[in-house]
Short mmCIF file of C-alpha atoms and ligand atoms in Angstrom, two decimals:
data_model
loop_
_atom_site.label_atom_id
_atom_site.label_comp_id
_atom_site.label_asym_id
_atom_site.label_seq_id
_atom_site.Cartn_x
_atom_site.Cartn_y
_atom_site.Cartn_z
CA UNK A 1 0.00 0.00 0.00
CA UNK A 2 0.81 3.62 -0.58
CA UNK A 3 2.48 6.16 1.73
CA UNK A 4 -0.08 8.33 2.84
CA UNK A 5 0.94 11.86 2.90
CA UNK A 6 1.50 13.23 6.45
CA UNK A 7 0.20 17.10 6.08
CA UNK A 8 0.84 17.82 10.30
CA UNK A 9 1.15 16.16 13.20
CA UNK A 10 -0.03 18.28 16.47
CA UNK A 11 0.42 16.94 20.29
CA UNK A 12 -2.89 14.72 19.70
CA UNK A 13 -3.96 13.91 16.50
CA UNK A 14 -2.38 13.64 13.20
CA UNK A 15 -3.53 14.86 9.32
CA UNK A 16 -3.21 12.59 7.03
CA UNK A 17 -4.06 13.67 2.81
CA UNK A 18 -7.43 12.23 2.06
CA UNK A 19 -8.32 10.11 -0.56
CA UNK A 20 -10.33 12.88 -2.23
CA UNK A 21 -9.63 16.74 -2.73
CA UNK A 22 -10.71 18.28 0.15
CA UNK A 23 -10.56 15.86 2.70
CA UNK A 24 -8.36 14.45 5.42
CA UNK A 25 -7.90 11.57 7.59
CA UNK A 26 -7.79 12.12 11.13
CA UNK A 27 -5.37 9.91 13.36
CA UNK A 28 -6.27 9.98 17.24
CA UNK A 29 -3.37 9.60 19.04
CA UNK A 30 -2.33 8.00 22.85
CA UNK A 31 -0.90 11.35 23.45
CA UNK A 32 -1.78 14.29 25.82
CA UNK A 33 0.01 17.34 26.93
CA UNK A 34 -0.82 20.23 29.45
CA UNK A 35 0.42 23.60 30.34
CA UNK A 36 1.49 24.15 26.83
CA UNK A 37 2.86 20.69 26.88
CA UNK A 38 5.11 21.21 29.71
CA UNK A 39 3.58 17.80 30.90
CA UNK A 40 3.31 15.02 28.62
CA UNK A 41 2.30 11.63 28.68
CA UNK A 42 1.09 8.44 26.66
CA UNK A 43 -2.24 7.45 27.71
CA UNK A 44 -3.19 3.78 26.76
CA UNK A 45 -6.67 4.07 24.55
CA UNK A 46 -7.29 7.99 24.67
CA UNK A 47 -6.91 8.01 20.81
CA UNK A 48 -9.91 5.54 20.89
CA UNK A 49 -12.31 6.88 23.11
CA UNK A 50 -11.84 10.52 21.32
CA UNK A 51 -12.09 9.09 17.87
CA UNK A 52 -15.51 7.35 19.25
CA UNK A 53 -16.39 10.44 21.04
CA UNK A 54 -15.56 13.14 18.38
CA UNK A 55 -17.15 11.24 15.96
CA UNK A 56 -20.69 10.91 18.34
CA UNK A 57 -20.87 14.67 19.44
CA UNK A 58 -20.15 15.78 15.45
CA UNK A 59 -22.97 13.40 14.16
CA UNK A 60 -25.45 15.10 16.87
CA UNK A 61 -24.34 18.35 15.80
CA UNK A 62 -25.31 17.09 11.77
CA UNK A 63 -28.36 15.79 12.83
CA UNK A 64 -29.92 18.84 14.15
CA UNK A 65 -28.43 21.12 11.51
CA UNK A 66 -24.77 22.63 12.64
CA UNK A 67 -22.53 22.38 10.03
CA UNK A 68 -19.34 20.40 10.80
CA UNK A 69 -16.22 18.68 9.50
CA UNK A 70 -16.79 15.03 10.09
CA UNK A 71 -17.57 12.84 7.37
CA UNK A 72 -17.21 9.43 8.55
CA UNK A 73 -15.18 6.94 10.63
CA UNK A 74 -12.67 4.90 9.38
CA UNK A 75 -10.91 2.40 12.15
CA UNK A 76 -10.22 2.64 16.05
CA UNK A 77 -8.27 5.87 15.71
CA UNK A 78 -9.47 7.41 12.42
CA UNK A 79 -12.06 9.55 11.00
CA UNK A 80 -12.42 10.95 7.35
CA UNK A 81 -12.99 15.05 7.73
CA UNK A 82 -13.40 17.86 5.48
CA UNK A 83 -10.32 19.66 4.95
CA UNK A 84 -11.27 23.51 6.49
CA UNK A 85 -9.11 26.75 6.89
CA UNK A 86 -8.86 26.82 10.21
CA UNK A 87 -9.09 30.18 12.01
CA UNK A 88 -6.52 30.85 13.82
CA UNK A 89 -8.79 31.29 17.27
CA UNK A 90 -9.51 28.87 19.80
CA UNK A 91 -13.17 29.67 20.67
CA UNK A 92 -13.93 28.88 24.15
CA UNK A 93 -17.58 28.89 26.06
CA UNK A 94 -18.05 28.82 29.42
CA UNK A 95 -21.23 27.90 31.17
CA UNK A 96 -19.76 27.78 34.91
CA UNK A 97 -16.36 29.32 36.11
CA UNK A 98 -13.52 26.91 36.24
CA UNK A 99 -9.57 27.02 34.51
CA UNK A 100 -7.95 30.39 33.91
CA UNK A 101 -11.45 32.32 34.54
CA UNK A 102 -11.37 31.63 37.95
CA UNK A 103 -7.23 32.32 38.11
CA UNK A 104 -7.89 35.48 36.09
CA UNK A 105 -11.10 36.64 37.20
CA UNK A 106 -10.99 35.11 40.98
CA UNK A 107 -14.40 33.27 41.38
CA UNK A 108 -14.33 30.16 42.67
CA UNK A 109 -14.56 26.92 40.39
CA UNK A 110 -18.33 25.89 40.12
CA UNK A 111 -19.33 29.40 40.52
CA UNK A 112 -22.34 29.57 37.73
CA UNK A 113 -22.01 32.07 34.95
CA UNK A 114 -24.80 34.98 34.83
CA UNK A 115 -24.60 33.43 31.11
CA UNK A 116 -22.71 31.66 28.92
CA UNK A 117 -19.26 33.08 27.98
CA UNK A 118 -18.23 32.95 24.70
CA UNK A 119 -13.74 33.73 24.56
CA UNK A 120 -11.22 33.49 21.67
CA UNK A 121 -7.72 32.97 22.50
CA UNK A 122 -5.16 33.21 19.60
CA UNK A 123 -3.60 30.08 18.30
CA UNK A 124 -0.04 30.32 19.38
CA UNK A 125 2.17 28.25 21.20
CA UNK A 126 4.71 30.01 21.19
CA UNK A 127 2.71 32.48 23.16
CA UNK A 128 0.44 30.02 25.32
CA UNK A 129 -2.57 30.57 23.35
CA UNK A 130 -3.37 33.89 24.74
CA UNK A 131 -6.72 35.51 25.45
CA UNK A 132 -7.64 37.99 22.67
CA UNK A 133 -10.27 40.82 22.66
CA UNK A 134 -12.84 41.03 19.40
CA UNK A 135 -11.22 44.43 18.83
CA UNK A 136 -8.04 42.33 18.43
CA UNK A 137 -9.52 40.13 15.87
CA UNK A 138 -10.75 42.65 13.43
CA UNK A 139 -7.88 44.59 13.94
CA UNK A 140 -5.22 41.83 12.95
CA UNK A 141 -7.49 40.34 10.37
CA UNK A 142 -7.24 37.23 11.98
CA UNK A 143 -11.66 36.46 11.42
CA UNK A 144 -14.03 39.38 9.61
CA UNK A 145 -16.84 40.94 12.21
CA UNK A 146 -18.96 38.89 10.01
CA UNK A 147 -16.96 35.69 10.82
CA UNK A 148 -17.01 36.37 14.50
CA UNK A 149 -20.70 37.07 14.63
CA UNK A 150 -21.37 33.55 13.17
CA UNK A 151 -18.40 31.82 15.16
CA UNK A 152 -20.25 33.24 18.66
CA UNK A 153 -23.37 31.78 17.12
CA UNK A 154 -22.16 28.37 16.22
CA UNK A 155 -20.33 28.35 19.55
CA UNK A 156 -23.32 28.98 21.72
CA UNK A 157 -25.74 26.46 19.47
CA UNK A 158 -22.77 23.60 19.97
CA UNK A 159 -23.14 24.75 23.96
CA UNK A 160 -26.64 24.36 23.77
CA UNK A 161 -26.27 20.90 22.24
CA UNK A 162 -22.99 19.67 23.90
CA UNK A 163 -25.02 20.64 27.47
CA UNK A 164 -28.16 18.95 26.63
CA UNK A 165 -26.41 15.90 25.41
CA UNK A 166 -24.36 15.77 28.98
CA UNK A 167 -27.14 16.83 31.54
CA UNK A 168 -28.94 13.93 30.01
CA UNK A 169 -25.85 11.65 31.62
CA UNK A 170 -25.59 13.13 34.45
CA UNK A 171 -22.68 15.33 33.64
CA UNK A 172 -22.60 19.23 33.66
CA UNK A 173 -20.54 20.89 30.93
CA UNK A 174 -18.88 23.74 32.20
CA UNK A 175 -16.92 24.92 29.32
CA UNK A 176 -15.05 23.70 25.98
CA UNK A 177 -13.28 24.70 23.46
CA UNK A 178 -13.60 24.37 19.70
CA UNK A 179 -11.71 25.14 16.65
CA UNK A 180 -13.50 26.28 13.67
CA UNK A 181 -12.49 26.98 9.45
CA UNK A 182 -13.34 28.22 6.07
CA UNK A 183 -15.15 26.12 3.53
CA UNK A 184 -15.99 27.09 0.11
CA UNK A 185 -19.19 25.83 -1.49
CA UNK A 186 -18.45 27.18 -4.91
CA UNK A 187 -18.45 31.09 -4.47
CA UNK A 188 -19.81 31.23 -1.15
CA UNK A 189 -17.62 31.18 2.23
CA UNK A 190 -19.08 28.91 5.35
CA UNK A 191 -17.99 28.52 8.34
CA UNK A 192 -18.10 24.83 10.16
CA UNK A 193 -17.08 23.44 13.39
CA UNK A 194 -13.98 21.67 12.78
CA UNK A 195 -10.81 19.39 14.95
CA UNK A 196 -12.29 18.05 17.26
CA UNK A 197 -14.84 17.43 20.84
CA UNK A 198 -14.00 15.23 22.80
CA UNK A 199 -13.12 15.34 26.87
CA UNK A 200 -10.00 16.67 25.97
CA UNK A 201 -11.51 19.60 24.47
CA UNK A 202 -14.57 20.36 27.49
CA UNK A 203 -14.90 20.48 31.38
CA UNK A 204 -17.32 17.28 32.30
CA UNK A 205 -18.24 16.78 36.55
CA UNK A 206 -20.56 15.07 37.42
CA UNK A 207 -23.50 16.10 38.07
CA UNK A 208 -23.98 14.26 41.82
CA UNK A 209 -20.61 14.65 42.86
CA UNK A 210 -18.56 17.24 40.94
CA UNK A 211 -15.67 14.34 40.06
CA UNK A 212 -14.19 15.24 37.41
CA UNK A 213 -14.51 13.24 33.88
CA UNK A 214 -12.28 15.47 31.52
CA UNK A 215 -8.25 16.59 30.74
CA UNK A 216 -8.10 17.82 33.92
CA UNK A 217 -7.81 14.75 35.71
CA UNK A 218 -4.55 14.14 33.88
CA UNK A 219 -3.58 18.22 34.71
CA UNK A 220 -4.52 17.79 38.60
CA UNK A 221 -2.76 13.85 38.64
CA UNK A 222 -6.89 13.50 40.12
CA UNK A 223 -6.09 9.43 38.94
CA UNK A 224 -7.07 7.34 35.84
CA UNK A 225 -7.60 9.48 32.34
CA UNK A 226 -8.76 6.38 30.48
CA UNK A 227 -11.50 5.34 33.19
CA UNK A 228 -12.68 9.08 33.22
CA UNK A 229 -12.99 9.38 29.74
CA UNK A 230 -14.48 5.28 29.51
CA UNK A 231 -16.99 6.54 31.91
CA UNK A 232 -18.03 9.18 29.99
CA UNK A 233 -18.36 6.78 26.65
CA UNK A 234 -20.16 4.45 28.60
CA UNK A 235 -22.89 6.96 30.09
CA UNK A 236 -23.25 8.01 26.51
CA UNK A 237 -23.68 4.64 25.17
CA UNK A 238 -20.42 4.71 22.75
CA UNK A 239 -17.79 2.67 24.11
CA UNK A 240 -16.11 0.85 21.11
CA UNK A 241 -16.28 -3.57 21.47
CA UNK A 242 -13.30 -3.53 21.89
CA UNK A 243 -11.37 -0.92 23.66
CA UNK A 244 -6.96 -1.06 23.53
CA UNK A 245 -7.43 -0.42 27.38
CA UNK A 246 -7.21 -3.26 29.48
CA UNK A 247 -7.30 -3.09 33.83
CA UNK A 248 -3.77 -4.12 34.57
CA UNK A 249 -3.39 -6.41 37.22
CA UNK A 250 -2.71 -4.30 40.56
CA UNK A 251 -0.59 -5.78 43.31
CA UNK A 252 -1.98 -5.55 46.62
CA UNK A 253 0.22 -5.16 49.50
N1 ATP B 301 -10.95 19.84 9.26
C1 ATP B 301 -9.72 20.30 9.44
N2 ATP B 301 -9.04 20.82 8.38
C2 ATP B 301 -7.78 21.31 8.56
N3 ATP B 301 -7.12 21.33 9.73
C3 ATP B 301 -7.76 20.82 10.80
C4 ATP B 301 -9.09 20.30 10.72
N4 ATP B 301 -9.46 19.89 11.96
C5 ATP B 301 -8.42 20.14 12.77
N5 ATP B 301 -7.38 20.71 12.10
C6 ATP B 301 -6.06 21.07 12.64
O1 ATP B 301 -5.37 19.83 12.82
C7 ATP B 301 -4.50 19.91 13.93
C8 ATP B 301 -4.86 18.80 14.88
O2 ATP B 301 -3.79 18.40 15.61
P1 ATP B 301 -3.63 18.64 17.18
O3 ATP B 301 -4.94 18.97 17.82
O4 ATP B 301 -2.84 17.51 17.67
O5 ATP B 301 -2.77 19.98 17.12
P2 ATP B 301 -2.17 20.78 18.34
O6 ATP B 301 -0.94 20.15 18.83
O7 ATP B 301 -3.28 21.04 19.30
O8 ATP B 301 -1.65 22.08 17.65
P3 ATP B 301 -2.35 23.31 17.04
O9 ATP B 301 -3.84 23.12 17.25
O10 ATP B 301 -1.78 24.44 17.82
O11 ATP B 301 -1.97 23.33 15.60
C9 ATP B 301 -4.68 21.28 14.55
O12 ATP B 301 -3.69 22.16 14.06
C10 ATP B 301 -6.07 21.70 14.01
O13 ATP B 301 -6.19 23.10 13.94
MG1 MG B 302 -5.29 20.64 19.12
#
C-alpha cells in the first residue's frame, strides 16, 4: 500500500491527505500534553475513546443542523474530515467558572455564569494561546466581524447541544473549546465546526458529585484518564467492542 501523505502532526492527532480533494484523515493519538505541553504523557486508549467520542458529538451536531467537519469513521483511531481553513482562534464557552477564569477573574470553580461566555484565544504556542479581545480580531485580520458574529453563534448552538447531550448523563458541561475553518461551497464562504470534541476539548463533573470526567484529571494527577474518559463513553452509550485499554493487574500489599 501507498504512503499516505503526512500534512501535520499536532500533540494529539495527526492529518493525514485524504483520498479525495478536500478531505483528510484524522489519526487519534495516545498522546496528551498540558500547560502548553510542559507535561506530557502516553495514555493507553485515549486516541480511541476521542475518535468514538468526536465522531458521536459531530454526528449530533449534523443531525440537528450545525454544520461540521466530520464525514465518517474509518478504524479505532481514524475519522475521514473535510479539509477547512482553520481560524486561527480557539473559541472557548463557558457555562460555569472553572480554569484560567477563575485564576484570572478570581471566582471560585463551580461558581455559575450569569450566562454563557463565549472567549477566543489566539492560536499560538509560542505564546500560550493567549486571550484575545474582538477588537483584536478585526484589527489583525485574523476572522471578519462577520466571521465572529457567526463563530459566537455556532459556539453557543454547539453549547446548547454539547449541554443537553451531557445533563442527560448526568454530567454538567462547564466549558469547551472548539476550533473552527473556512469552507468554500463554490463562491460562497461557510464557516463549520472543525478538529475536534472530545473530553479533551470540554470540562465534564458530574453532576452528583462534581468528580471530574475530563483533561483535567490528567492536569490535577486527580487518577485514571482512560477510566474518566471510559466513563463518559459508557454513560453516553459509545464505548467501542473492543477498547486497547485493558485493567492491569494491581498488586496488593
Ligand atoms: N478539518 C480540518 N481541516 C484542517 N485542519 C484541521 C481540521 N481539523 C483540525 N485541524 C487542525 O489539525 C491539527 C490537529 O492536531 P492537534 O490537535 O494535535 O494539534 P495541536 O498540537 O493542538 O496544535 P495546534 O492546534 O496548535 O496546531 C490542529 O492544528 C487543528 O487546527
Ligand atoms: Mg489541538
Amino acid at each position: 500500500m501507498a504512503r499516505r501523505k503526512k500534512i501535520y502532526e499536532g500533540k494529539a492527532k495527526i492529518l493525514y491527505e485524504g483520498p479525495e480533494p478536500g478531505t483528510f484523515v484524522q489519526y487519534f493519538k495516545d498522546d496528551a500534553t498540558a500547560f502548553n505541553a510542559e507535561k506530557k504523557a502516553t495514555i493507553d486508549g485515549k486516541g480511541v475513546l476521542n475518535n468514538r467520542l468526536s465522531e458521536f458529538f459531530m454526528k449530533g451536531l449534523t443531525q440537528i443542523g450545525i454544520p461540521n467537519h466530520f464525514l465518517k469513521r474509518l478504524n479505532m483511531r481514524e475519522q475521514l474530515i473535510r479539509q477547512v481553513e482553520i481560524i486561527p482562534l480557539e473559541v472557548i464557552v463557558r457555562n460555569f467558572a472553572a480554569g484560567s477564569m477563575s485564576t484570572r477573574l478570581g471566582l471560585s470553580e463551580g461558581t455559575a455564569l450569569p450566562r454563557p461566555i463565549v472567549e477566543f484565544c489566539l492560536k499560538d504556542d509560542k505564546l500560550g494561546d493567549p486571550l484575545v479581545s474582538e477588537e483584536h480580531i478585526i484589527a489583525f485580520g485574523w476572522a471578519s466581524q462577520q466571521d465572529l458574529d457567526d463563530m459566537v453563534a455556532l459556539a453557543l448552538r454547539v453549547n446548547d447541544f454539547m449541554s443537553g447531550v451531557m445533563l442527560a448523563v448526568g454530567i454538567k458541561l462547564v466549558d469547551f473549546k472548539i476550533e473552527i475553518g473556512r469552507v468554500w461551497d463554490n463562491d460562497f464562504q461557510r464557516l463549520i465546526v472543525a478538529d475536534e470534541i472530545s473530553p479533551d476539548s470540554c470540562r465534564l463533573w458530574d453532576v452528583e458529585t462534581g468528580q471530574k470526567l475530563d483533561k483535567d484529571v490528567f492536569r490535577r494527577d486527580l487518577g485514571s484518564l482512560t477510566d474518566a474518559y471510559t466513563e463518559v463513553a459508557r454513560r453516553l452509550g459509545v464505548l467501542p467492542s473492543n477498547v486497547t485499554h485493558a485493567t492491569k493487574p494491581t498488586l496488593i500489599n
